[in-house]
PDB file of C-alpha atoms in Angstrom:
ATOM      1  CA  MET A   1      84.085  85.416  87.033  1.00  0.00           C
ATOM      2  CA  ARG A   2      85.224  84.206  90.595  1.00  0.00           C
ATOM      3  CA  SER A   3      87.862  87.188  90.125  1.00  0.00           C
ATOM      4  CA  ALA A   4      85.741  90.527  89.172  1.00  0.00           C
ATOM      5  CA  ILE A   5      84.278  89.623  92.952  1.00  0.00           C
ATOM      6  CA  VAL A   6      86.668  89.173  95.325  1.00  0.00           C
ATOM      7  CA  PHE A   7      89.747  90.750  94.096  1.00  0.00           C
ATOM      8  CA  SER A   8      90.914  94.351  94.272  1.00  0.00           C
ATOM      9  CA  ALA A   9      93.471  95.713  91.942  1.00  0.00           C
ATOM     10  CA  LEU A  10      95.749  98.819  93.059  1.00  0.00           C
ATOM     11  CA  LEU A  11      96.019 101.374  90.411  1.00  0.00           C
ATOM     12  CA  GLY A  12      99.869 103.888  90.754  1.00  0.00           C
ATOM     13  CA  MET A  13     100.544 107.347  89.734  1.00  0.00           C
ATOM     14  CA  ALA A  14     103.875 107.781  88.668  1.00  0.00           C
ATOM     15  CA  LEU A  15     106.124 110.451  90.987  1.00  0.00           C
ATOM     16  CA  ALA A  16     108.847 110.753  88.184  1.00  0.00           C
ATOM     17  CA  ALA A  17     110.731 109.061  85.462  1.00  0.00           C
ATOM     18  CA  PRO A  18     108.855 106.672  83.426  1.00  0.00           C
ATOM     19  CA  ALA A  19     109.191 103.151  83.987  1.00  0.00           C
ATOM     20  CA  PRO A  20     109.033  98.662  82.029  1.00  0.00           C
ATOM     21  CA  ALA A  21     106.495  98.914  79.155  1.00  0.00           C
ATOM     22  CA  PRO A  22     103.372  97.662  81.574  1.00  0.00           C
ATOM     23  CA  ARG A  23     103.224  94.433  82.866  1.00  0.00           C
ATOM     24  CA  PRO A  24     100.270  91.718  82.442  1.00  0.00           C
ATOM     25  CA  GLN A  25      97.260  91.965  84.043  1.00  0.00           C
ATOM     26  CA  GLU A  26      97.517  89.061  86.439  1.00  0.00           C
ATOM     27  CA  ILE A  27      95.722  86.976  88.957  1.00  0.00           C
ATOM     28  CA  ASP A  28      96.761  83.961  90.312  1.00  0.00           C
ATOM     29  CA  TYR A  29      93.854  81.647  89.706  1.00  0.00           C
ATOM     30  CA  ALA A  30      95.431  78.299  91.241  1.00  0.00           C
ATOM     31  CA  GLY A  31      95.313  80.189  94.416  1.00  0.00           C
ATOM     32  CA  VAL A  32      92.043  81.985  93.826  1.00  0.00           C
ATOM     33  CA  ASP A  33      90.600  78.085  93.534  1.00  0.00           C
ATOM     34  CA  ALA A  34      91.894  76.778  96.084  1.00  0.00           C
ATOM     35  CA  ALA A  35      89.604  79.419  98.439  1.00  0.00           C
ATOM     36  CA  PRO A  36      86.296  78.877  99.709  1.00  0.00           C
ATOM     37  CA  ASP A  37      84.226  79.230  97.174  1.00  0.00           C
ATOM     38  CA  PRO A  38      82.434  83.407  97.104  1.00  0.00           C
ATOM     39  CA  VAL A  39      79.090  84.180  96.156  1.00  0.00           C
ATOM     40  CA  LEU A  40      79.085  85.456  93.256  1.00  0.00           C
ATOM     41  CA  VAL A  41      76.641  87.402  90.928  1.00  0.00           C
ATOM     42  CA  SER A  42      76.147  85.825  87.753  1.00  0.00           C
ATOM     43  CA  PRO A  43      74.911  88.279  84.837  1.00  0.00           C
ATOM     44  CA  ALA A  44      70.878  87.661  83.130  1.00  0.00           C
ATOM     45  CA  TYR A  45      71.138  87.513  79.477  1.00  0.00           C
ATOM     46  CA  ASP A  46      67.967  86.734  77.103  1.00  0.00           C
ATOM     47  CA  VAL A  47      65.326  86.550  79.919  1.00  0.00           C
ATOM     48  CA  GLU A  48      62.429  87.551  79.772  1.00  0.00           C
ATOM     49  CA  GLN A  49      60.944  90.014  81.597  1.00  0.00           C
ATOM     50  CA  GLN A  50      57.560  91.443  82.451  1.00  0.00           C
ATOM     51  CA  ALA A  51      57.585  94.905  82.498  1.00  0.00           C
ATOM     52  CA  ALA A  52      56.051  97.282  85.478  1.00  0.00           C
ATOM     53  CA  PRO A  53      52.709  98.452  84.789  1.00  0.00           C
ATOM     54  CA  ALA A  54      51.941 101.832  83.214  1.00  0.00           C
ATOM     55  CA  ARG A  55      49.433 101.766  86.531  1.00  0.00           C
ATOM     56  CA  LYS A  56      49.542  99.706  88.751  1.00  0.00           C
ATOM     57  CA  ARG A  57      46.512 100.330  91.054  1.00  0.00           C
ATOM     58  CA  ASN A  58      42.825 101.832  90.952  1.00  0.00           C
ATOM     59  CA  VAL A  59      43.033  99.842  87.744  1.00  0.00           C
ATOM     60  CA  VAL A  60      38.911  98.301  86.649  1.00  0.00           C
ATOM     61  CA  ILE A  61      39.615  94.432  84.507  1.00  0.00           C
ATOM     62  CA  LYS A  62      36.730  92.981  83.244  1.00  0.00           C
ATOM     63  CA  LYS A  63      37.979  89.493  84.079  1.00  0.00           C
ATOM     64  CA  ARG A  64      37.119  86.892  81.149  1.00  0.00           C
ATOM     65  CA  ASP A  65      36.587  83.437  81.181  1.00  0.00           C
ATOM     66  CA  GLY A  66      39.467  80.958  79.949  1.00  0.00           C
ATOM     67  CA  ASP A  67      39.736  78.302  76.511  1.00  0.00           C
ATOM     68  CA  CYS A  68      41.306  75.823  78.793  1.00  0.00           C
ATOM     69  CA  SER A  69      45.014  76.771  76.871  1.00  0.00           C
ATOM     70  CA  PRO A  70      47.979  75.207  78.159  1.00  0.00           C
ATOM     71  CA  GLN A  71      49.688  77.454  79.772  1.00  0.00           C
ATOM     72  CA  PRO A  72      53.787  77.639  80.250  1.00  0.00           C
ATOM     73  CA  LYS A  73      55.568  74.438  81.439  1.00  0.00           C
ATOM     74  CA  GLY A  74      56.857  75.410  85.804  1.00  0.00           C
ATOM     75  CA  TYR A  75      59.628  73.538  86.550  1.00  0.00           C
ATOM     76  CA  GLY A  76      59.037  72.955  89.696  1.00  0.00           C
ATOM     77  CA  PRO A  77      58.248  70.341  91.991  1.00  0.00           C
ATOM     78  CA  VAL A  78      54.280  69.446  92.245  1.00  0.00           C
ATOM     79  CA  ALA A  79      53.344  68.675  95.637  1.00  0.00           C
ATOM     80  CA  SER A  80      52.099  64.970  96.044  1.00  0.00           C
ATOM     81  CA  PRO A  81      48.715  65.328  96.103  1.00  0.00           C
ATOM     82  CA  ASP A  82      48.309  68.330  94.190  1.00  0.00           C
ATOM     83  CA  THR A  83      46.022  70.464  97.292  1.00  0.00           C
ATOM     84  CA  PRO A  84      46.504  73.885  97.969  1.00  0.00           C
ATOM     85  CA  GLU A  85      47.298  72.748 101.058  1.00  0.00           C
ATOM     86  CA  ALA A  86      49.831  70.058  99.930  1.00  0.00           C
ATOM     87  CA  PHE A  87      51.586  73.253  97.990  1.00  0.00           C
ATOM     88  CA  LEU A  88      52.498  74.899 100.341  1.00  0.00           C
ATOM     89  CA  SER A  89      53.407  72.198 103.279  1.00  0.00           C
ATOM     90  CA  ASN A  90      55.921  70.656 101.202  1.00  0.00           C
ATOM     91  CA  PRO A  91      58.979  70.143 102.373  1.00  0.00           C
ATOM     92  CA  VAL A  92      61.571  70.783 100.184  1.00  0.00           C
ATOM     93  CA  LEU A  93      59.902  73.848  98.343  1.00  0.00           C
ATOM     94  CA  ALA A  94      60.960  75.665 102.345  1.00  0.00           C
ATOM     95  CA  ALA A  95      64.270  74.394 102.234  1.00  0.00           C
ATOM     96  CA  MET A  96      64.266  76.621  99.269  1.00  0.00           C
ATOM     97  CA  ALA A  97      63.987  79.607  99.559  1.00  0.00           C
ATOM     98  CA  SER A  98      65.506  78.535 103.746  1.00  0.00           C
ATOM     99  CA  ASN A  99      68.642  77.896 101.538  1.00  0.00           C
ATOM    100  CA  ALA A 100      69.047  80.099  99.670  1.00  0.00           C
ATOM    101  CA  PRO A 101      71.838  82.413  99.567  1.00  0.00           C
ATOM    102  CA  THR A 102      71.633  86.129 100.306  1.00  0.00           C
ATOM    103  CA  PRO A 103      73.705  87.115  97.657  1.00  0.00           C
ATOM    104  CA  ASP A 104      76.090  90.294  98.010  1.00  0.00           C
ATOM    105  CA  GLY A 105      75.549  93.967  98.636  1.00  0.00           C
ATOM    106  CA  TYR A 106      71.605  93.381  99.885  1.00  0.00           C
ATOM    107  CA  SER A 107      70.453  92.187 102.824  1.00  0.00           C
ATOM    108  CA  ASN A 108      67.307  90.570 104.377  1.00  0.00           C
ATOM    109  CA  VAL A 109      63.988  91.328 104.237  1.00  0.00           C
ATOM    110  CA  PHE A 110      61.797  87.909 105.439  1.00  0.00           C
ATOM    111  CA  THR A 111      62.328  84.540 104.903  1.00  0.00           C
ATOM    112  CA  ASN A 112      59.903  81.431 104.125  1.00  0.00           C
ATOM    113  CA  LEU A 113      57.035  83.553 103.853  1.00  0.00           C
ATOM    114  CA  ASP A 114      54.066  82.100 102.533  1.00  0.00           C
ATOM    115  CA  GLY A 115      52.959  85.721 100.774  1.00  0.00           C
ATOM    116  CA  SER A 116      54.644  87.643  97.792  1.00  0.00           C
ATOM    117  CA  LEU A 117      55.190  91.479  97.972  1.00  0.00           C
ATOM    118  CA  SER A 118      52.011  94.573  97.000  1.00  0.00           C
ATOM    119  CA  ALA A 119      54.220  96.948  97.776  1.00  0.00           C
ATOM    120  CA  PRO A 120      54.790 100.812  95.649  1.00  0.00           C
ATOM    121  CA  LYS A 121      57.797 100.523  93.024  1.00  0.00           C
ATOM    122  CA  TYR A 122      56.669  97.425  91.394  1.00  0.00           C
ATOM    123  CA  MET A 123      59.010  97.365  88.531  1.00  0.00           C
ATOM    124  CA  GLY A 124      58.443  93.652  86.437  1.00  0.00           C
ATOM    125  CA  LEU A 125      57.938  90.190  87.344  1.00  0.00           C
ATOM    126  CA  THR A 126      59.810  87.422  85.526  1.00  0.00           C
ATOM    127  CA  THR A 127      60.077  83.311  85.199  1.00  0.00           C
ATOM    128  CA  LEU A 128      63.253  81.917  86.680  1.00  0.00           C
ATOM    129  CA  THR A 129      63.708  78.367  85.608  1.00  0.00           C
ATOM    130  CA  SER A 130      64.676  77.725  89.901  1.00  0.00           C
ATOM    131  CA  PHE A 131      64.733  79.075  93.246  1.00  0.00           C
ATOM    132  CA  ASP A 132      68.475  81.712  91.874  1.00  0.00           C
ATOM    133  CA  THR A 133      68.070  84.558  94.682  1.00  0.00           C
ATOM    134  CA  LEU A 134      71.250  85.272  92.976  1.00  0.00           C
ATOM    135  CA  GLU A 135      69.707  85.875  88.861  1.00  0.00           C
ATOM    136  CA  CYS A 136      66.905  87.351  90.969  1.00  0.00           C
ATOM    137  CA  ALA A 137      69.187  90.027  92.920  1.00  0.00           C
ATOM    138  CA  SER A 138      71.157  90.055  89.084  1.00  0.00           C
ATOM    139  CA  LEU A 139      67.719  90.921  87.379  1.00  0.00           C
ATOM    140  CA  CYS A 140      67.800  93.940  90.126  1.00  0.00           C
ATOM    141  CA  ASP A 141      71.740  95.130  89.848  1.00  0.00           C
ATOM    142  CA  GLN A 142      70.337  95.818  85.851  1.00  0.00           C
ATOM    143  CA  ALA A 143      67.182  97.785  86.038  1.00  0.00           C
ATOM    144  CA  SER A 144      67.701 100.983  86.701  1.00  0.00           C
ATOM    145  CA  GLY A 145      66.105 102.428  90.349  1.00  0.00           C
ATOM    146  CA  CYS A 146      65.905  99.047  91.747  1.00  0.00           C
ATOM    147  CA  VAL A 147      66.188  98.208  95.241  1.00  0.00           C
ATOM    148  CA  ALA A 148      64.833  94.880  96.609  1.00  0.00           C
ATOM    149  CA  PHE A 149      63.001  92.315  94.647  1.00  0.00           C
ATOM    150  CA  ASN A 150      61.062  89.260  96.272  1.00  0.00           C
ATOM    151  CA  MET A 151      62.003  85.722  95.356  1.00  0.00           C
ATOM    152  CA  TYR A 152      59.351  83.153  96.028  1.00  0.00           C
ATOM    153  CA  ILE A 153      57.893  79.777  94.792  1.00  0.00           C
ATOM    154  CA  GLU A 154      54.041  80.310  93.007  1.00  0.00           C
ATOM    155  CA  ARG A 155      50.879  77.279  92.255  1.00  0.00           C
ATOM    156  CA  ASP A 156      49.456  78.327  89.280  1.00  0.00           C
ATOM    157  CA  PRO A 157      46.984  76.567  86.587  1.00  0.00           C
ATOM    158  CA  SER A 158      48.648  74.058  84.295  1.00  0.00           C
ATOM    159  CA  VAL A 159      45.698  75.206  81.434  1.00  0.00           C
ATOM    160  CA  ASP A 160      43.575  78.575  81.299  1.00  0.00           C
ATOM    161  CA  THR A 161      41.433  77.898  83.120  1.00  0.00           C
ATOM    162  CA  ASN A 162      37.500  77.491  81.826  1.00  0.00           C
ATOM    163  CA  ALA A 163      34.430  77.591  84.353  1.00  0.00           C
ATOM    164  CA  VAL A 164      32.856  75.032  82.770  1.00  0.00           C
ATOM    165  CA  SER A 165      35.548  72.576  80.498  1.00  0.00           C
ATOM    166  CA  CYS A 166      38.324  73.011  83.107  1.00  0.00           C
ATOM    167  CA  PRO A 167      37.733  74.513  86.284  1.00  0.00           C
ATOM    168  CA  ASP A 168      40.629  73.280  88.277  1.00  0.00           C
ATOM    169  CA  PRO A 169      43.012  72.138  86.022  1.00  0.00           C
ATOM    170  CA  PRO A 170      46.348  70.064  88.022  1.00  0.00           C
ATOM    171  CA  SER A 171      48.840  72.581  88.189  1.00  0.00           C
ATOM    172  CA  VAL A 172      52.631  73.322  87.591  1.00  0.00           C
ATOM    173  CA  THR A 173      55.000  75.480  90.276  1.00  0.00           C
ATOM    174  CA  ASN A 174      56.766  77.752  89.239  1.00  0.00           C
ATOM    175  CA  TYR A 175      59.747  80.052  90.933  1.00  0.00           C
ATOM    176  CA  LYS A 176      58.794  84.743  90.512  1.00  0.00           C
ATOM    177  CA  CYS A 177      60.512  87.243  90.790  1.00  0.00           C
ATOM    178  CA  THR A 178      59.673  90.873  91.135  1.00  0.00           C
ATOM    179  CA  LEU A 179      61.573  94.205  91.297  1.00  0.00           C
ATOM    180  CA  TRP A 180      61.172  96.773  93.630  1.00  0.00           C
ATOM    181  CA  GLY A 181      62.100 101.236  93.023  1.00  0.00           C
ATOM    182  CA  VAL A 182      61.669 101.015  97.060  1.00  0.00           C
ATOM    183  CA  PRO A 183      62.672  99.389 100.128  1.00  0.00           C
ATOM    184  CA  VAL A 184      59.976  96.692 100.987  1.00  0.00           C
ATOM    185  CA  VAL A 185      59.258  95.266 104.677  1.00  0.00           C
ATOM    186  CA  PRO A 186      57.921  92.035 106.357  1.00  0.00           C
ATOM    187  CA  GLU A 187      54.518  93.829 106.687  1.00  0.00           C
ATOM    188  CA  GLU A 188      53.525  94.330 102.368  1.00  0.00           C
ATOM    189  CA  ALA A 189      54.256  90.371 102.144  1.00  0.00           C
ATOM    190  CA  ASN A 190      50.958  90.545 102.410  1.00  0.00           C
ATOM    191  CA  ASN A 191      49.883  88.800  98.156  1.00  0.00           C
ATOM    192  CA  LYS A 192      48.335  85.349  99.137  1.00  0.00           C
ATOM    193  CA  GLY A 193      47.300  84.857  96.292  1.00  0.00           C
ATOM    194  CA  GLN A 194      44.102  84.125  94.155  1.00  0.00           C
ATOM    195  CA  TYR A 195      41.171  82.014  92.656  1.00  0.00           C
ATOM    196  CA  ARG A 196      40.777  81.016  89.142  1.00  0.00           C
ATOM    197  CA  ASN A 197      37.518  79.615  88.354  1.00  0.00           C
ATOM    198  CA  THR A 198      38.295  76.846  91.475  1.00  0.00           C
ATOM    199  CA  PHE A 199      41.915  76.530  90.546  1.00  0.00           C
ATOM    200  CA  HIS A 200      43.492  78.484  94.139  1.00  0.00           C
ATOM    201  CA  VAL A 201      47.014  80.551  93.326  1.00  0.00           C
ATOM    202  CA  VAL A 202      48.485  79.429  96.246  1.00  0.00           C
ATOM    203  CA  ILE A 203      51.843  81.438  97.193  1.00  0.00           C
ATOM    204  CA  THR A 204      55.440  79.935  99.137  1.00  0.00           C
ATOM    205  CA  ALA A 205      58.903  80.654  99.723  1.00  0.00           C
ATOM    206  CA  SER A 206      58.989  83.755 100.005  1.00  0.00           C
ATOM    207  CA  ASN A 207      62.063  85.243  99.931  1.00  0.00           C
ATOM    208  CA  ALA A 208      63.239  89.023 100.119  1.00  0.00           C
ATOM    209  CA  TYR A 209      66.011  91.252 100.591  1.00  0.00           C
ATOM    210  CA  ASN A 210      66.888  94.752  99.850  1.00  0.00           C
ATOM    211  CA  LYS A 211      70.089  96.656  98.853  1.00  0.00           C
ATOM    212  CA  ALA A 212      72.330  97.194 101.082  1.00  0.00           C
ATOM    213  CA  SER A 213      74.007 100.863 101.692  1.00  0.00           C
ATOM    214  CA  PRO A 214      76.513 102.754  99.928  1.00  0.00           C
ATOM    215  CA  PRO A 215      79.818 101.571 101.241  1.00  0.00           C
ATOM    216  CA  PRO A 216      81.050 104.817 103.635  1.00  0.00           C
ATOM    217  CA  GLU A 217      83.629 107.196 102.942  1.00  0.00           C
ATOM    218  CA  ILE A 218      87.069 105.984 103.296  1.00  0.00           C
ATOM    219  CA  SER A 219      89.856 109.108 104.495  1.00  0.00           C
ATOM    220  CA  GLY A 220      92.569 109.769 102.326  1.00  0.00           C
ATOM    221  CA  PHE A 221      90.196 108.575  99.482  1.00  0.00           C
ATOM    222  CA  ASP A 222      87.277 110.024  96.665  1.00  0.00           C
ATOM    223  CA  GLY A 223      83.828 108.518  96.484  1.00  0.00           C
ATOM    224  CA  PRO A 224      82.533 105.644  97.019  1.00  0.00           C
ATOM    225  CA  THR A 225      81.818 105.194  92.834  1.00  0.00           C
ATOM    226  CA  ALA A 226      79.585 102.756  91.097  1.00  0.00           C
ATOM    227  CA  LEU A 227      80.671 100.974  88.774  1.00  0.00           C
ATOM    228  CA  GLY A 228      79.725  98.093  86.352  1.00  0.00           C
ATOM    229  CA  GLY A 229      82.149  95.797  86.858  1.00  0.00           C
ATOM    230  CA  ALA A 230      85.917  95.365  87.606  1.00  0.00           C
ATOM    231  CA  ILE A 231      88.399  97.722  86.263  1.00  0.00           C
ATOM    232  CA  ASN A 232      92.144  97.314  83.857  1.00  0.00           C
ATOM    233  CA  ALA A 233      94.833  99.656  84.979  1.00  0.00           C
ATOM    234  CA  PRO A 234      94.636 102.691  82.272  1.00  0.00           C
ATOM    235  CA  VAL A 235      98.357 103.057  80.870  1.00  0.00           C
ATOM    236  CA  PRO A 236      99.899 106.155  80.396  1.00  0.00           C
ATOM    237  CA  THR A 237     101.567 108.058  77.442  1.00  0.00           C
ATOM    238  CA  SER A 238     103.788 107.557  79.851  1.00  0.00           C
ATOM    239  CA  GLY A 239     104.028 104.239  79.161  1.00  0.00           C
ATOM    240  CA  GLN A 240     104.407 103.356  83.261  1.00  0.00           C
ATOM    241  CA  ASN A 241     102.611 100.632  84.779  1.00  0.00           C
ATOM    242  CA  SER A 242      99.661 101.808  86.741  1.00  0.00           C
ATOM    243  CA  TYR A 243      98.969  98.445  87.799  1.00  0.00           C
ATOM    244  CA  MET A 244     100.168  97.128  90.972  1.00  0.00           C
ATOM    245  CA  GLY A 245      98.752  93.917  91.163  1.00  0.00           C
ATOM    246  CA  TYR A 246      95.863  92.407  93.772  1.00  0.00           C
ATOM    247  CA  LYS A 247      94.473  91.190  96.581  1.00  0.00           C
ATOM    248  CA  TYR A 248      92.864  88.858  97.053  1.00  0.00           C
ATOM    249  CA  PHE A 249      90.062  88.491 100.615  1.00  0.00           C
ATOM    250  CA  PRO A 250      88.458  85.869 100.694  1.00  0.00           C
ATOM    251  CA  PHE A 251      84.342  86.126 101.376  1.00  0.00           C
ATOM    252  CA  ASN A 252      83.869  84.038 105.304  1.00  0.00           C
ATOM    253  CA  GLN A 253      82.582  84.632 108.315  1.00  0.00           C
ATOM    254  CA  ALA A 254      84.564  87.511 109.680  1.00  0.00           C
ATOM    255  CA  GLN A 255      85.826  89.262 105.450  1.00  0.00           C
ATOM    256  CA  GLY A 256      82.860  90.510 104.044  1.00  0.00           C
ATOM    257  CA  TYR A 257      81.901  93.595 101.518  1.00  0.00           C
ATOM    258  CA  ASN A 258      84.287  95.952 102.437  1.00  0.00           C
ATOM    259  CA  THR A 259      85.632  98.426 101.031  1.00  0.00           C
ATOM    260  CA  ALA A 260      88.038  99.378 104.239  1.00  0.00           C
ATOM    261  CA  THR A 261      89.979  96.155 103.870  1.00  0.00           C
ATOM    262  CA  CYS A 262      90.662  96.732 100.085  1.00  0.00           C
ATOM    263  CA  ALA A 263      92.031 100.784 101.139  1.00  0.00           C
ATOM    264  CA  ALA A 264      94.580  99.179 104.315  1.00  0.00           C
ATOM    265  CA  ALA A 265      95.877  97.259 101.591  1.00  0.00           C
ATOM    266  CA  CYS A 266      96.488 100.551  99.371  1.00  0.00           C
ATOM    267  CA  THR A 267      97.406 102.286 101.900  1.00  0.00           C
ATOM    268  CA  SER A 268     100.602  99.346 103.014  1.00  0.00           C
ATOM    269  CA  GLU A 269     101.573  99.134  99.591  1.00  0.00           C
ATOM    270  CA  THR A 270     102.230 103.363  99.238  1.00  0.00           C
ATOM    271  CA  ASP A 271     103.570 102.755 102.508  1.00  0.00           C
ATOM    272  CA  TYR A 272     106.027 100.106 101.345  1.00  0.00           C
ATOM    273  CA  ASN A 273     107.095 100.599  98.184  1.00  0.00           C
ATOM    274  CA  SER A 274     108.276 104.689 100.100  1.00  0.00           C
ATOM    275  CA  ARG A 275     110.199 102.618 102.408  1.00  0.00           C
ATOM    276  CA  HIS A 276     112.500 101.459  98.981  1.00  0.00           C
ATOM    277  CA  PRO A 277     112.631 103.575  96.496  1.00  0.00           C
ATOM    278  CA  ALA A 278     113.544 103.248  93.160  1.00  0.00           C
ATOM    279  CA  ALA A 279     117.538 105.080  92.756  1.00  0.00           C
ATOM    280  CA  ASP A 280     116.417 107.975  92.086  1.00  0.00           C
ATOM    281  CA  GLY A 281     114.513 107.939  95.053  1.00  0.00           C
ATOM    282  CA  THR A 282     110.651 107.569  93.153  1.00  0.00           C
ATOM    283  CA  TYR A 283     107.900 105.065  94.067  1.00  0.00           C
ATOM    284  CA  GLN A 284     104.906 104.555  93.349  1.00  0.00           C
ATOM    285  CA  ARG A 285     101.499 105.363  95.453  1.00  0.00           C
ATOM    286  CA  CYS A 286      98.312 103.140  95.226  1.00  0.00           C
TER     287      CYS A 286
END
């Protein structure tokens, strides 16, 4: 929902007598649609996700040879010629990383490196159908304790490699999203891939993002308090309106996610109402 990201609801507390029944909490969608598009993060559902192993380090794994069975189809373009070198130098993949948006609430750590993260507090991996930093951020937002994510493109074998029958099969291109429980740094992008028999798994277009710090406290207001979504203004038992309208602040170079902007609008609303009270001298405070 576009409006859930870009508008701020104002809540008022009644100072005196009951007012008319609550009006619908409506938004001028035509005005919102006419404004520049903000960066939206859409929740993800029904996504197959690999959980983090209980122990990641100091584990000895006995390698086995594959059986040439087909592997999941990749969603990205395959380089021509189908070589690791062509994959790493593919300008289409590089452009995906360079042009990817930084999700709201995150800061970019690095862009378009040829290595994925190897860091503490690994929280799992999901293969996506496109190079989608917004979807990867959504997975992080839904995972308790996630504070960073890594979006990258990986060259994988199309079959489970076997040293005799299929040592170096054609490749597939996968979009990978990994989640992390600690902030990450560029120096940790040192996972360059591996060999599966003679097939070379390599990584490119690697971007990483850390969650931004919580917004600062604002004088005169409680919080900040993290919520799972936008709110519906409550209706007191008296029937008094508590919804006071909304203010729309489109994201652009000068206006980002800034709670002080909404606080200023709330204070301004209260100031205006105090100068224009009801006939009995009461007014609503935001």
